[in-house]
Coordinates of C-alpha atoms and ligand atoms in Angstrom, one line a residue:
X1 CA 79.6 -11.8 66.3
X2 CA 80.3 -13.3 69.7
X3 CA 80.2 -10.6 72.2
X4 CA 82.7 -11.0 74.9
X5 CA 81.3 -10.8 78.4
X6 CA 84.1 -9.8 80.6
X7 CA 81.2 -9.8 83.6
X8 CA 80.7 -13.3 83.3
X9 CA 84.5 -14.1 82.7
X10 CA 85.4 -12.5 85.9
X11 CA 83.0 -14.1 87.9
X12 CA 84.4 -16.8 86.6
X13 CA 87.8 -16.0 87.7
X14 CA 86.9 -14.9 90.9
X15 CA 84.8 -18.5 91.5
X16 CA 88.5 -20.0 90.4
X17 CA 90.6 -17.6 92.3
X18 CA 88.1 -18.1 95.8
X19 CA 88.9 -21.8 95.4
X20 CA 92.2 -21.5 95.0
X21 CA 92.7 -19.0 98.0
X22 CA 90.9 -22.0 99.9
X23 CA 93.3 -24.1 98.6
X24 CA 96.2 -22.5 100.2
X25 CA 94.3 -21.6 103.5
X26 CA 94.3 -25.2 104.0
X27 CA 97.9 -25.8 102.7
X28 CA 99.4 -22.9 104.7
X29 CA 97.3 -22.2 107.3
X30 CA 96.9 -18.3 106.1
X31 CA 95.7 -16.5 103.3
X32 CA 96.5 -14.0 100.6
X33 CA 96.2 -10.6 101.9
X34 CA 96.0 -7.2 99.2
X35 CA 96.5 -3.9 101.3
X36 CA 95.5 -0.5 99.5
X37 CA 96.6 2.8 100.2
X38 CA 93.7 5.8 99.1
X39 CA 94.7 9.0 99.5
X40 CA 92.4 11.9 99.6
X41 CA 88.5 11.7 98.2
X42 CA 88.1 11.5 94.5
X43 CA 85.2 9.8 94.2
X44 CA 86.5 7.7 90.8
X45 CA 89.3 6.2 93.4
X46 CA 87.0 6.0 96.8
X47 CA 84.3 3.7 94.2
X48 CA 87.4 1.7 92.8
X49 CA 88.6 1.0 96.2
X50 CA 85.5 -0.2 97.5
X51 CA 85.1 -2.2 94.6
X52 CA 88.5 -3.8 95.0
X53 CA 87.9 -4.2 99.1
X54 CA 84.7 -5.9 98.0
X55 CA 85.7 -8.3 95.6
X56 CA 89.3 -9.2 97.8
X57 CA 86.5 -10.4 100.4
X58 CA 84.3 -12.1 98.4
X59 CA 87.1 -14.4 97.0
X60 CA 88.4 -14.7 100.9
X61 CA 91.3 -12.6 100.6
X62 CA 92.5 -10.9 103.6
X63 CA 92.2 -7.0 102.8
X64 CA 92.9 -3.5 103.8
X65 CA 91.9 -0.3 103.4
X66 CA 94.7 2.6 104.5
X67 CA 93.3 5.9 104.2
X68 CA 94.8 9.2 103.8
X69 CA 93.5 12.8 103.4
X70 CA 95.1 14.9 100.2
X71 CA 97.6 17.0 102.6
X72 CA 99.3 13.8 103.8
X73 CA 103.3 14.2 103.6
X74 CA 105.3 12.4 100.8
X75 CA 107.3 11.0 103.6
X76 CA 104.6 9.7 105.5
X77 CA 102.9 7.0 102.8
X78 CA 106.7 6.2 101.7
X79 CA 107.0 5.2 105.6
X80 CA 103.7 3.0 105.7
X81 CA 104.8 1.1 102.1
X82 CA 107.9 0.5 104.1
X83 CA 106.8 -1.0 106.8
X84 CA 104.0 -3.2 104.6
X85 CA 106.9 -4.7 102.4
X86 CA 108.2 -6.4 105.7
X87 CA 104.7 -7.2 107.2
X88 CA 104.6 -11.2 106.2
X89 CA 100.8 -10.8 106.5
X90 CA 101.0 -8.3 103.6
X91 CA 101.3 -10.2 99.6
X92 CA 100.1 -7.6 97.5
X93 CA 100.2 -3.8 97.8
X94 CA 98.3 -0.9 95.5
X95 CA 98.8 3.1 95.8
X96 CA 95.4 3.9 94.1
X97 CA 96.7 6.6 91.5
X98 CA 96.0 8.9 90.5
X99 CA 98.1 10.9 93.7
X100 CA 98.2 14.8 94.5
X101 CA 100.6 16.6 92.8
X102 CA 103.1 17.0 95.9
X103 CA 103.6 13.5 95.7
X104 CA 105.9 11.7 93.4
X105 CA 104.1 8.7 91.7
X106 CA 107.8 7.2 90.8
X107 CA 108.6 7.4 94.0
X108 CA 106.3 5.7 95.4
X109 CA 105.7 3.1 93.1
X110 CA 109.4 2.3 93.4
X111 CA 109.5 2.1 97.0
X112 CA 106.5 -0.9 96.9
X113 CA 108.8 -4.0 96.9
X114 CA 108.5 -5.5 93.6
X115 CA 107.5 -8.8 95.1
X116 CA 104.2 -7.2 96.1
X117 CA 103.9 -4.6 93.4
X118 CA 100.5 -6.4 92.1
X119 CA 99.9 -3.5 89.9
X120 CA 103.2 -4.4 87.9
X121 CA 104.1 -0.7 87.6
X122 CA 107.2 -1.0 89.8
X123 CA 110.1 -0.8 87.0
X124 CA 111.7 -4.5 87.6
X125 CA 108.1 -6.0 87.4
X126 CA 108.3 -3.7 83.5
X127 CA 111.5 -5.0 83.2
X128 CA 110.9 -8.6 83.9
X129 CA 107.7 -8.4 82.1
X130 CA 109.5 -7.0 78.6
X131 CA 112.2 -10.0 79.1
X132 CA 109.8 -12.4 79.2
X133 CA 110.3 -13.5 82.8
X134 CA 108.1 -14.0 85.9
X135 CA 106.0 -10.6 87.0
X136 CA 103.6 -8.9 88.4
X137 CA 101.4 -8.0 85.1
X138 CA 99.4 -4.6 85.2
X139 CA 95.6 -5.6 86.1
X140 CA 94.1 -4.5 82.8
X141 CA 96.2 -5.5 80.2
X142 CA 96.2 -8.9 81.6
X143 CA 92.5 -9.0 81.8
X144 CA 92.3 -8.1 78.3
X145 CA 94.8 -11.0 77.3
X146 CA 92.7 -13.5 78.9
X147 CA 89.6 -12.4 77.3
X148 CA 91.4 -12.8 74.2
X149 CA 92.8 -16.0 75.0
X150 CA 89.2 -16.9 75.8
X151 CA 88.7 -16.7 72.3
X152 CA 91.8 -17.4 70.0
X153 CA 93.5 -19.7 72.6
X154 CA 96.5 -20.2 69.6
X155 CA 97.6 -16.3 68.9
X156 CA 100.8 -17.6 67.7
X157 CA 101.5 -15.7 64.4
X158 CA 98.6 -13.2 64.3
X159 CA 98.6 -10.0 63.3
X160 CA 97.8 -7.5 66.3
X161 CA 97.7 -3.9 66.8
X162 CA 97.7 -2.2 70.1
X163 CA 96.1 1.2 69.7
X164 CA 97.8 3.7 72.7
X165 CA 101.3 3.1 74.2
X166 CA 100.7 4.2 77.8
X167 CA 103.0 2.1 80.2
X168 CA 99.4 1.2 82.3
X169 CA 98.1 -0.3 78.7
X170 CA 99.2 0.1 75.7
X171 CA 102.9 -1.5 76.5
X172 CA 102.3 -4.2 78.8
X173 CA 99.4 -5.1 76.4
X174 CA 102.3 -5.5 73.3
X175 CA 104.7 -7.5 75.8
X176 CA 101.9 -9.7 76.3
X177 CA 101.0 -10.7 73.1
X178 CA 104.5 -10.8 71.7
X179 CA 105.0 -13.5 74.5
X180 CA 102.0 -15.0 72.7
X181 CA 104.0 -15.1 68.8
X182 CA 101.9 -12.2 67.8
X183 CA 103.4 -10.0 64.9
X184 CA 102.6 -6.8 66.9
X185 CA 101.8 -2.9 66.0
X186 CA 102.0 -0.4 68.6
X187 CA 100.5 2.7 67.5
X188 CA 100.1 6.5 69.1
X189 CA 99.2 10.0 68.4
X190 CA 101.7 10.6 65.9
X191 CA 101.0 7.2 63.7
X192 CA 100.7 8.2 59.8
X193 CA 97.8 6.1 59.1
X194 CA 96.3 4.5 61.8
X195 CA 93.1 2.5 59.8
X196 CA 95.2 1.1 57.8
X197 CA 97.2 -0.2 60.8
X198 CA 94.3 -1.0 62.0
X199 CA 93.0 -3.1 58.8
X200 CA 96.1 -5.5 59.0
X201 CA 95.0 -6.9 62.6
X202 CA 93.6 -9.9 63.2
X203 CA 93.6 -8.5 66.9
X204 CA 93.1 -4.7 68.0
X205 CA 93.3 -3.7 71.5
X206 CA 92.1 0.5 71.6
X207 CA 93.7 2.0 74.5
X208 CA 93.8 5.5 73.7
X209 CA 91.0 7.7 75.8
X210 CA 88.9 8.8 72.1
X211 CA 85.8 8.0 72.0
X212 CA 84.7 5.7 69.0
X213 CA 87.6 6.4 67.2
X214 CA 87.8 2.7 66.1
X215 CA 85.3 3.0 63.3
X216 CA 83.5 -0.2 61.3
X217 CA 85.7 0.1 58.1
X218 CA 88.7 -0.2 59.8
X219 CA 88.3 -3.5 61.2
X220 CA 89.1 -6.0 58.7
X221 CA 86.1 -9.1 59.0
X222 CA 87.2 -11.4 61.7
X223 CA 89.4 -9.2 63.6
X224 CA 89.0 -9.7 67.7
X225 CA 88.3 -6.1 68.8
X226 CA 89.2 -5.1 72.5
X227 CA 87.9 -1.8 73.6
X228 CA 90.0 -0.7 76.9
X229 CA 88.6 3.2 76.6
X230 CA 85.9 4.1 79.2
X231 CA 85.3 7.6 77.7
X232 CA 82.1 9.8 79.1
X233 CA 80.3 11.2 77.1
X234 CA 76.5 13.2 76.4
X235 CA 75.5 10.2 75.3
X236 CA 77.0 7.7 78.5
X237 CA 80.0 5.6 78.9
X238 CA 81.5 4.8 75.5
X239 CA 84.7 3.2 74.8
X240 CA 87.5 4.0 71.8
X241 CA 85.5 1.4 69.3
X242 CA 82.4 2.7 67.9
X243 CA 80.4 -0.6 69.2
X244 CA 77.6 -0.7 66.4
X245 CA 79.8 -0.2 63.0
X246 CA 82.4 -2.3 64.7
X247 CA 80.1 -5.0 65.9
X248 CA 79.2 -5.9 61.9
X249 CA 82.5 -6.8 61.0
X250 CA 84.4 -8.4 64.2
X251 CA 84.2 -11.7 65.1
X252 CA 84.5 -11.0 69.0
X253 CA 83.8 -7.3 70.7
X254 CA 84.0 -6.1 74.4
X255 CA 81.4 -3.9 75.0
X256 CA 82.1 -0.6 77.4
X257 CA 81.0 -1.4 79.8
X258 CA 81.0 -4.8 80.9
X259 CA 83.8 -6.0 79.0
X260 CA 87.3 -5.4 80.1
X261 CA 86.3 -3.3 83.2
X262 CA 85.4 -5.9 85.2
X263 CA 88.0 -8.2 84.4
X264 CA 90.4 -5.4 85.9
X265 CA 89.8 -6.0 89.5
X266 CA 89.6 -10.1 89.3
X267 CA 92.9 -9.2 88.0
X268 CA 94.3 -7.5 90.7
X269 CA 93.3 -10.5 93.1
X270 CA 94.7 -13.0 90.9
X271 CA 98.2 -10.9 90.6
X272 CA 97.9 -10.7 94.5
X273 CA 97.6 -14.7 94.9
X274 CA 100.3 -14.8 92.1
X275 CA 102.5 -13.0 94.7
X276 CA 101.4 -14.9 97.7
X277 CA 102.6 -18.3 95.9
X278 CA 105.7 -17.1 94.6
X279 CA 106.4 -15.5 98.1
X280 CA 106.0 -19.4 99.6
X281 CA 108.4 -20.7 97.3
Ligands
LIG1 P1 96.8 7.5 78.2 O1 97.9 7.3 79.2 O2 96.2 8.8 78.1 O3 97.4 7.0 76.8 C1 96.6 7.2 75.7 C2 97.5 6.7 74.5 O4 96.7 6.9 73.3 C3 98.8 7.4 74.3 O5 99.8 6.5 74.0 C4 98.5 8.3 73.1 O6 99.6 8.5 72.2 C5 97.5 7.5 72.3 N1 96.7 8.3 71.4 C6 96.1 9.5 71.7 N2 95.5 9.9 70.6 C7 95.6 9.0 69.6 C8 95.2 8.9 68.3 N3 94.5 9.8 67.7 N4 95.6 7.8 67.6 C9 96.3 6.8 68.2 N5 96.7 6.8 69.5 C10 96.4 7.9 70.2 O7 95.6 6.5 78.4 P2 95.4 5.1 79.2 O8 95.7 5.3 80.7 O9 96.2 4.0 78.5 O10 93.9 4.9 79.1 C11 93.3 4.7 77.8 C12 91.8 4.5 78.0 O11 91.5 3.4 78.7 C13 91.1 5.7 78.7 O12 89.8 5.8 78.2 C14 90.9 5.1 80.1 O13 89.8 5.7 80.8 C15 90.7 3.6 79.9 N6 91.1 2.7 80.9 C16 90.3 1.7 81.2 C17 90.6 0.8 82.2 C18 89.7 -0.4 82.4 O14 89.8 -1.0 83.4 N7 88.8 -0.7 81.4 C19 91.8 0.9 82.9 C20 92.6 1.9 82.6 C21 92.3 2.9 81.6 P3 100.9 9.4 72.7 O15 101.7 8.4 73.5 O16 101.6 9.7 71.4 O17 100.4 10.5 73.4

């Protein structure tokens, strides 16, 4: 079984990416910058963000940290995505979610222009993305394509079942590998039988939040299993594939963690040079 190291993939990506950033210092004479907006202190989003500040640095990219506390007014962070959509220094910009209640999340998602939506939540980017056209691509969906891709390079014509249909997974996940020629299964809470779904794919990707509900005999032999959850539990961090039954029968497994976590952020910095070129077009 070739266990898929999404730590090592993403330092890959992020060696690429910091060449490439070089690359269009020297051709443009400025580089990509990624500006995120925090508001209030849950630690989950305060360790992201650092994690994302650290990693836009370490490839070169020009970041920024804006920080609110919890009581800031609606009106307010709409006023400051404003005025970053017309700041040319400004390619890429991220509301870490999850928000306080008193602030709409549509809202402000739809007020980030979607030329520098590099989350791809913004609903043109969702729309683009489902038509098959240019677009920002939510961070870990597209890190789990390319560990895929990593491994089946030629999807064209395989079977694949997305487990979960959020519109942060599950669904971008399914636009991406219908792009690819995949026959593709998106299944939910309310699927009939999901192991047998589950026993047609020659690719699973379980985005659902249960902890090792992917279990061994539901994974036919040879299936590429991609685990998405990050689920805590007495035991630690497990993911929605139970990792040891599972592990028998795929050919390829992410582990949780170190698999698709990582590749997340090295996402985020590639959708925010993706945005930076198209902007120089
Ligand atoms: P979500 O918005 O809660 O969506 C969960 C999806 O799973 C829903 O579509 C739900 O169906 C479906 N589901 C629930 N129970 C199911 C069942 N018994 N059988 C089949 N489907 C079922 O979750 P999410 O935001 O996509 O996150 C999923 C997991 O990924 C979580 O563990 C989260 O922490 C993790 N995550 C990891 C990363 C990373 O970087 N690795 C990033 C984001 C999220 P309905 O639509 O019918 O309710």
């Amino acid at each position: 079984m070739i266990l898929i190291d999404g730590k090592k993939a993403a330092a890959e990506l992020r060696a690429e990416l910091k060449e490439e950033v070089a690359e269009l210092k020297s051709k443009h004479n400025k580089v990509p910058g990624l500006t995120v907006i925090l508001i209030g202190d849950l630690t989950p989003s305060q360790i992201y963000v650092r994690n994302k500040e650290k990693s836009a640095n370490e490839v070169g990219l020009k970041s920024e940290v804006i920080k609110y506390s919890d009581s800031v007014e609606e009106k307010t962070v709409l006023e400051k995505i404003q005025e970053l959509n017309s700041d040319e220094t400004v390619s890429g910009i991220l509301v870490q979610l999850p928000l306080p209640k008193h602030i709409d999340k549509q809202k402000v998602i739809e007020a980030i222009d979607p030329s520098k939506d590099v989350d791809g939540f913004h609903p043109m980017n969702v729309g683009n993305l489902s038509s098959g056209y240019e677009s920002s691509i939510p961070c870990t969906p597209l890190g789990c394509y390319l560990l895929i891709k990593k491994i089946e390079p030629n999807l064209s014509g395989k079977k694949a079942v997305v487990v979960g249909r959020s519109n942060l997974n599950g669904k971008p996940m399914t636009q991406l590998l219908l792009k690819e020629n995949c026959t593709v299964t998106i299944t939910h809470s309310k699927t009939k039988d999901l192991k047998a779904e589950c026993l047609e794919a020659d690719i699973i990707v379980a985005a659902v939040g249960i902890p090792e509900l992917v279990r061994g005999d539901w994974v036919k032999k040879d299936a590429i299993v991609i685990d998405v959850g990050i689920n805590k539990t007495d035991n630690g961090i497990v993911g929605d594939v139970h990792f040891d039954e599972v592990s028998k029968n795929a050919k390829a497994l992410t582990p949780v963690p170190g698999g698709v976590g990582p590749m997340t952020i090295a996402c985020l910095l590639k959708n925010t040079i993706d945005c930076f070129k198209r902007s120089q077009i």
